[in-house]
Structures are given as structure tokens and as C-alpha cells.
Amino acid sequence: TQLLEQSPQFLSIQEGENLTVYCNSSSVFSSLQWYRQEPGEGPVLLVTVVTGGEVKKLKRLTFQFGDARKDSSLHITAAQPGDTGLYLCAGARAGKSTFGDGTTLTVKP
Amino acid sequence: GAVVSQHPSWVICKSGTSVKIECRSLDFQATTMFWYRQFPKQSLMLMATSNEGSKATYEQGVEKDKFLINHASLTLSTLTVTSAHPEDSSFYICSARDMVVGVSTQYFGPGTRLLVL
């Protein structure tokens, strides 16, 4: 069983603060995806990282894939209320994805 | 990005009836689709993997006779909740797997809210 541990589970911060969400596993993944889900909607793909050590930026969001392709992080700079949602990481291996338990982020104005 | 649609977006039914949910990949072909169930403020719970042209693979604890899955084409998978009961009320989400240059990515539908009275 490939486990993907995501932390923290819940995060409540003030607008303007920075935050980091982590996904860790003992398994090596061929790629890793980050999704954001708002209440009542399906998860929306934010980014896919493939290469060990890869860093991708999406406006105020920075995604990093670990050198060994076992872990990943999502860093948000100057969080805004619109960033509120459930963030999910998913590691893909042999065509199958393993999802983390999610991080519920609340950004207060 | 790839688009996945789901229909209906919400449904209310009486206990004992059956409900069919459709999942379509709109701009790519998906040999594999997935069905998830999600409870409030929780992550996704994989119910089954839907394989085009073959039987679905169900996760442990998921009743295959209750949650019927059909994947008759490369763009359509259906989930039928048979003899629905109030405890089946939930948010059901499908996803379709797209393979591009060897990279596997799941794209999700918008979800279906099921309420069984």
C-alpha cells in the first residue's frame, strides 16, 4: 500500500501570511499532482511535477518535488481569502494515484 | 486542461429507488475512470476503478452489486446506486485518467450530490 501523508490537516491563517503544506511518502512516484477543491465542487488540478527537485510556480503558489520523488510541498505566499479550500496531493505510480488526506485551508480577511 | 463532466450535479430520490450518475471525458479518451465518495470536510474515498470494456475493480468494503459501474466507451462511465438508502447520501465524484508522454494525471468531474429521503 502506498501511503501519502499530508500535513497539516487543518490550517487557519490571516490574510497576508505565508504557509506550507507537505506531502510525504516512503514510495517513489513517477509524478505528483496538487489539486484544490472548493465546497460542493470537484478537485481542480493545480500542477503536475515529474522531475526530482523540480520547482513550479503558479502566481503566489510554489510547488516542489523532492529530489527522490517521494515528497512534495506547496508554499503559498501572502495568502488571500480566495485561497481557502481543500488542497489535495496525489502521487502517481504505475498508472494509479494515491491521494493524501487533504489540507483544509481557511484564510481569514 | 482536460475537461470531465458529470451529470446530474444533484439528485434527490426516494429510498429504494436507483440513481444513475454519468461521467464523461469531453476532450480526451479515458480507458480508466475512477469513482469516489466524499463526506463533508474529508478527503476522497476511492470506491472503484472503471476500466473500458471490462469489469470494474472495487475497493474493499464497497458492494459491487449496490454500486454498479459500466464503462462502455472511452469517454463515458456510469455509476448506478441501486436500491438507494439514506446512508448512501453523499457527494460522488468521478475522475478520468489522461496519459500524456507517460505522465498519468487524473481530471475530476464537478461531482454529484445525492440525497436519499
Coordinates of C-alpha atoms in Angstrom, one line a residue:
Chain A
T1 CA 0.0 0.0 0.0
Q2 CA 1.4 3.4 -1.0
L3 CA 0.7 5.9 1.7
L4 CA 0.9 9.6 1.2
E5 CA 0.9 11.6 4.4
Q6 CA -0.3 15.2 4.1
S7 CA 0.2 17.8 6.7
P8 CA -1.2 19.8 8.3
Q9 CA -4.7 18.5 8.2
F10 CA -6.2 21.9 9.1
L11 CA -4.7 25.4 8.7
S12 CA -6.4 28.7 9.6
I13 CA -4.4 31.8 9.0
Q14 CA -4.8 35.6 8.5
E15 CA -4.8 37.2 5.0
G16 CA -1.2 38.1 4.0
E17 CA 0.5 35.2 5.9
N18 CA 2.6 32.5 4.2
L19 CA 2.0 28.8 4.6
T20 CA 3.4 25.5 3.5
V21 CA 1.7 22.2 3.0
Y22 CA 3.6 18.9 2.9
C23 CA 3.1 15.5 1.3
N24 CA 5.4 12.7 2.3
S25 CA 5.7 9.1 1.4
S26 CA 8.2 6.2 1.6
S27 CA 7.3 5.3 -2.0
V28 CA 8.7 6.8 -5.2
F29 CA 6.2 8.4 -7.6
S30 CA 6.6 8.9 -11.3
S31 CA 4.6 12.2 -10.9
L32 CA 2.7 14.1 -8.3
Q33 CA -0.3 16.3 -8.7
W34 CA -1.7 19.0 -6.5
Y35 CA -5.4 19.8 -6.5
R36 CA -7.6 22.4 -4.9
Q37 CA -11.2 21.7 -4.1
E38 CA -13.9 24.2 -3.1
P39 CA -17.1 23.0 -1.2
G40 CA -19.6 21.4 -3.5
E41 CA -17.2 21.1 -6.4
G42 CA -14.7 18.6 -7.8
P43 CA -11.0 19.0 -7.3
V44 CA -9.2 21.2 -9.8
L45 CA -5.7 20.3 -11.0
L46 CA -3.2 23.0 -10.0
V47 CA 0.1 21.4 -11.1
T48 CA 1.9 18.2 -12.1
V49 CA 5.5 17.7 -11.1
V50 CA 7.5 15.0 -12.7
T51 CA 11.3 15.5 -12.2
G52 CA 13.0 15.1 -8.8
G53 CA 13.9 18.5 -7.5
E54 CA 11.5 20.3 -9.8
V55 CA 10.1 23.6 -8.7
K56 CA 7.0 25.1 -10.4
K57 CA 5.4 28.4 -9.7
L58 CA 1.8 29.4 -10.2
K59 CA 1.4 33.1 -9.2
R60 CA 1.7 33.0 -5.4
L61 CA 1.9 29.2 -5.2
T62 CA 5.2 27.4 -5.4
F63 CA 5.3 23.6 -5.8
Q64 CA 8.4 21.5 -5.2
F65 CA 9.0 17.8 -5.9
G66 CA 11.6 16.2 -3.7
D67 CA 14.9 15.0 -5.2
A68 CA 14.0 11.4 -4.5
R69 CA 10.4 11.9 -5.8
K70 CA 9.0 10.7 -2.5
D71 CA 7.7 14.0 -1.2
S72 CA 6.4 17.4 -2.2
S73 CA 5.5 20.8 -0.8
L74 CA 3.1 23.6 -1.7
H75 CA 4.0 27.0 -0.4
I76 CA 1.6 29.9 -0.6
T77 CA 2.9 33.5 -0.3
A78 CA 0.7 36.2 1.0
A79 CA -2.4 34.1 1.3
Q80 CA -5.7 35.6 0.3
P81 CA -9.3 34.6 1.3
G82 CA -9.8 33.2 -2.2
D83 CA -7.1 30.6 -1.4
T84 CA -9.5 29.0 1.0
G85 CA -10.2 25.4 0.2
L86 CA -9.2 21.8 0.4
Y87 CA -5.7 21.1 -1.0
L88 CA -5.0 17.5 -2.1
C89 CA -1.8 15.9 -3.2
A90 CA -1.8 12.8 -5.3
G91 CA 1.2 10.6 -6.2
A92 CA 1.0 8.6 -9.4
R93 CA 2.8 5.3 -9.9
A94 CA 2.1 2.6 -12.5
G95 CA -1.0 4.4 -13.7
K96 CA -2.6 4.5 -10.2
S97 CA -2.8 7.5 -8.0
T98 CA -2.6 7.7 -4.2
F99 CA -4.2 10.7 -2.5
G100 CA -3.3 12.4 0.7
D101 CA -6.0 13.1 3.3
G102 CA -6.0 16.7 2.3
T103 CA -5.3 20.1 4.0
T104 CA -8.3 22.3 4.7
L105 CA -7.0 25.9 4.5
T106 CA -9.0 28.8 5.8
V107 CA -7.7 32.3 5.1
K108 CA -9.4 35.0 7.2
P109 CA -9.7 38.5 5.9
Chain B
G1 CA -6.6 21.3 -19.3
A2 CA -8.8 18.2 -19.9
V3 CA -12.4 18.5 -19.0
V4 CA -14.6 16.0 -17.3
S5 CA -18.3 16.4 -17.0
Q6 CA -20.7 14.8 -14.5
H7 CA -24.5 14.5 -14.7
P8 CA -26.6 15.2 -12.8
S9 CA -25.0 17.7 -10.5
W10 CA -27.5 16.9 -7.8
V11 CA -30.3 14.4 -7.3
I12 CA -32.9 13.7 -4.7
C13 CA -34.6 10.3 -4.7
K14 CA -36.8 8.2 -2.5
S15 CA -35.4 5.3 -0.5
G16 CA -35.4 2.1 -2.6
T17 CA -35.0 3.7 -6.0
S18 CA -32.0 3.5 -8.2
V19 CA -29.9 6.5 -9.4
K20 CA -27.6 6.7 -12.3
I21 CA -24.7 9.1 -12.5
E22 CA -22.8 9.8 -15.7
C23 CA -19.1 10.7 -16.1
R24 CA -17.8 11.9 -19.4
S25 CA -14.4 12.9 -20.6
L26 CA -15.1 15.7 -23.1
D27 CA -11.8 16.3 -24.9
F28 CA -9.8 13.1 -24.4
Q29 CA -10.3 9.4 -24.3
A30 CA -10.0 7.6 -20.9
T31 CA -9.6 3.9 -20.7
T32 CA -9.7 4.3 -17.0
M33 CA -12.0 6.3 -14.8
F34 CA -12.4 6.4 -11.1
W35 CA -15.4 6.8 -8.8
Y36 CA -15.0 8.5 -5.4
R37 CA -17.2 9.2 -2.5
Q38 CA -16.6 12.2 -0.2
F39 CA -18.0 13.0 3.2
P40 CA -18.1 16.6 4.5
K41 CA -14.7 18.0 5.3
Q42 CA -12.9 14.8 4.4
S43 CA -10.7 13.7 1.6
L44 CA -11.7 11.5 -1.4
M45 CA -12.6 7.8 -0.7
L46 CA -11.9 5.7 -3.8
M47 CA -14.9 3.4 -4.5
A48 CA -13.9 1.7 -7.7
T49 CA -11.8 1.8 -10.8
S50 CA -13.7 1.7 -14.0
N51 CA -12.0 0.1 -17.0
E52 CA -13.3 0.5 -20.5
G53 CA -14.6 -2.8 -21.9
S54 CA -14.0 -4.8 -18.7
K55 CA -15.3 -5.2 -15.2
A56 CA -14.7 -2.5 -12.6
T57 CA -12.3 -3.1 -9.8
Y58 CA -13.9 -2.3 -6.4
E59 CA -12.2 -1.2 -3.3
Q60 CA -12.5 -3.3 -0.1
G61 CA -15.8 -2.7 1.6
V62 CA -17.6 -1.4 -1.5
E63 CA -20.6 -3.5 -2.6
K64 CA -20.3 -4.1 -6.3
D65 CA -23.9 -5.3 -6.5
K66 CA -25.1 -2.0 -5.0
F67 CA -22.8 0.3 -6.9
L68 CA -23.0 -0.8 -10.5
I69 CA -20.3 0.6 -12.8
N70 CA -20.4 0.5 -16.6
H71 CA -17.6 1.8 -18.8
A72 CA -18.9 1.1 -22.3
S73 CA -16.9 3.7 -24.2
L74 CA -13.7 5.6 -23.9
T75 CA -15.5 8.7 -22.9
L76 CA -18.3 7.5 -20.6
S77 CA -18.6 5.7 -17.3
T78 CA -21.8 5.4 -15.3
L79 CA -22.3 4.6 -11.6
T80 CA -25.7 3.3 -10.6
V81 CA -26.6 3.3 -7.0
T82 CA -29.2 0.6 -6.7
S83 CA -31.9 0.5 -4.0
A84 CA -30.6 3.7 -2.5
H85 CA -30.9 4.2 1.2
P86 CA -30.4 7.4 3.3
E87 CA -26.9 6.3 4.3
D88 CA -26.0 6.4 0.6
S89 CA -26.5 10.2 0.6
S90 CA -23.1 11.7 -0.2
F91 CA -21.1 13.6 -2.7
Y92 CA -20.0 11.4 -5.6
I93 CA -17.1 12.4 -7.8
C94 CA -15.6 10.8 -10.8
S95 CA -12.3 11.3 -12.5
A96 CA -10.8 10.3 -15.8
R97 CA -7.1 9.4 -16.3
D98 CA -5.2 11.0 -19.1
M99 CA -1.8 9.7 -20.1
V100 CA 0.4 12.2 -21.9
V101 CA 4.0 11.4 -22.7
G102 CA 3.9 8.7 -20.0
V103 CA 2.6 11.1 -17.3
S104 CA -0.6 9.9 -15.7
T105 CA -3.0 12.7 -14.5
Q106 CA -6.5 12.4 -13.1
Y107 CA -9.0 15.1 -14.0
F108 CA -12.1 15.3 -11.9
G109 CA -15.7 16.0 -12.7
P110 CA -17.7 18.6 -10.7
G111 CA -19.4 16.0 -8.5
T112 CA -22.9 14.8 -7.9
R113 CA -24.7 15.5 -4.7
L114 CA -27.1 12.6 -3.8
L115 CA -29.8 12.9 -1.2
V116 CA -31.9 9.8 -0.4
L117 CA -35.0 10.5 1.5

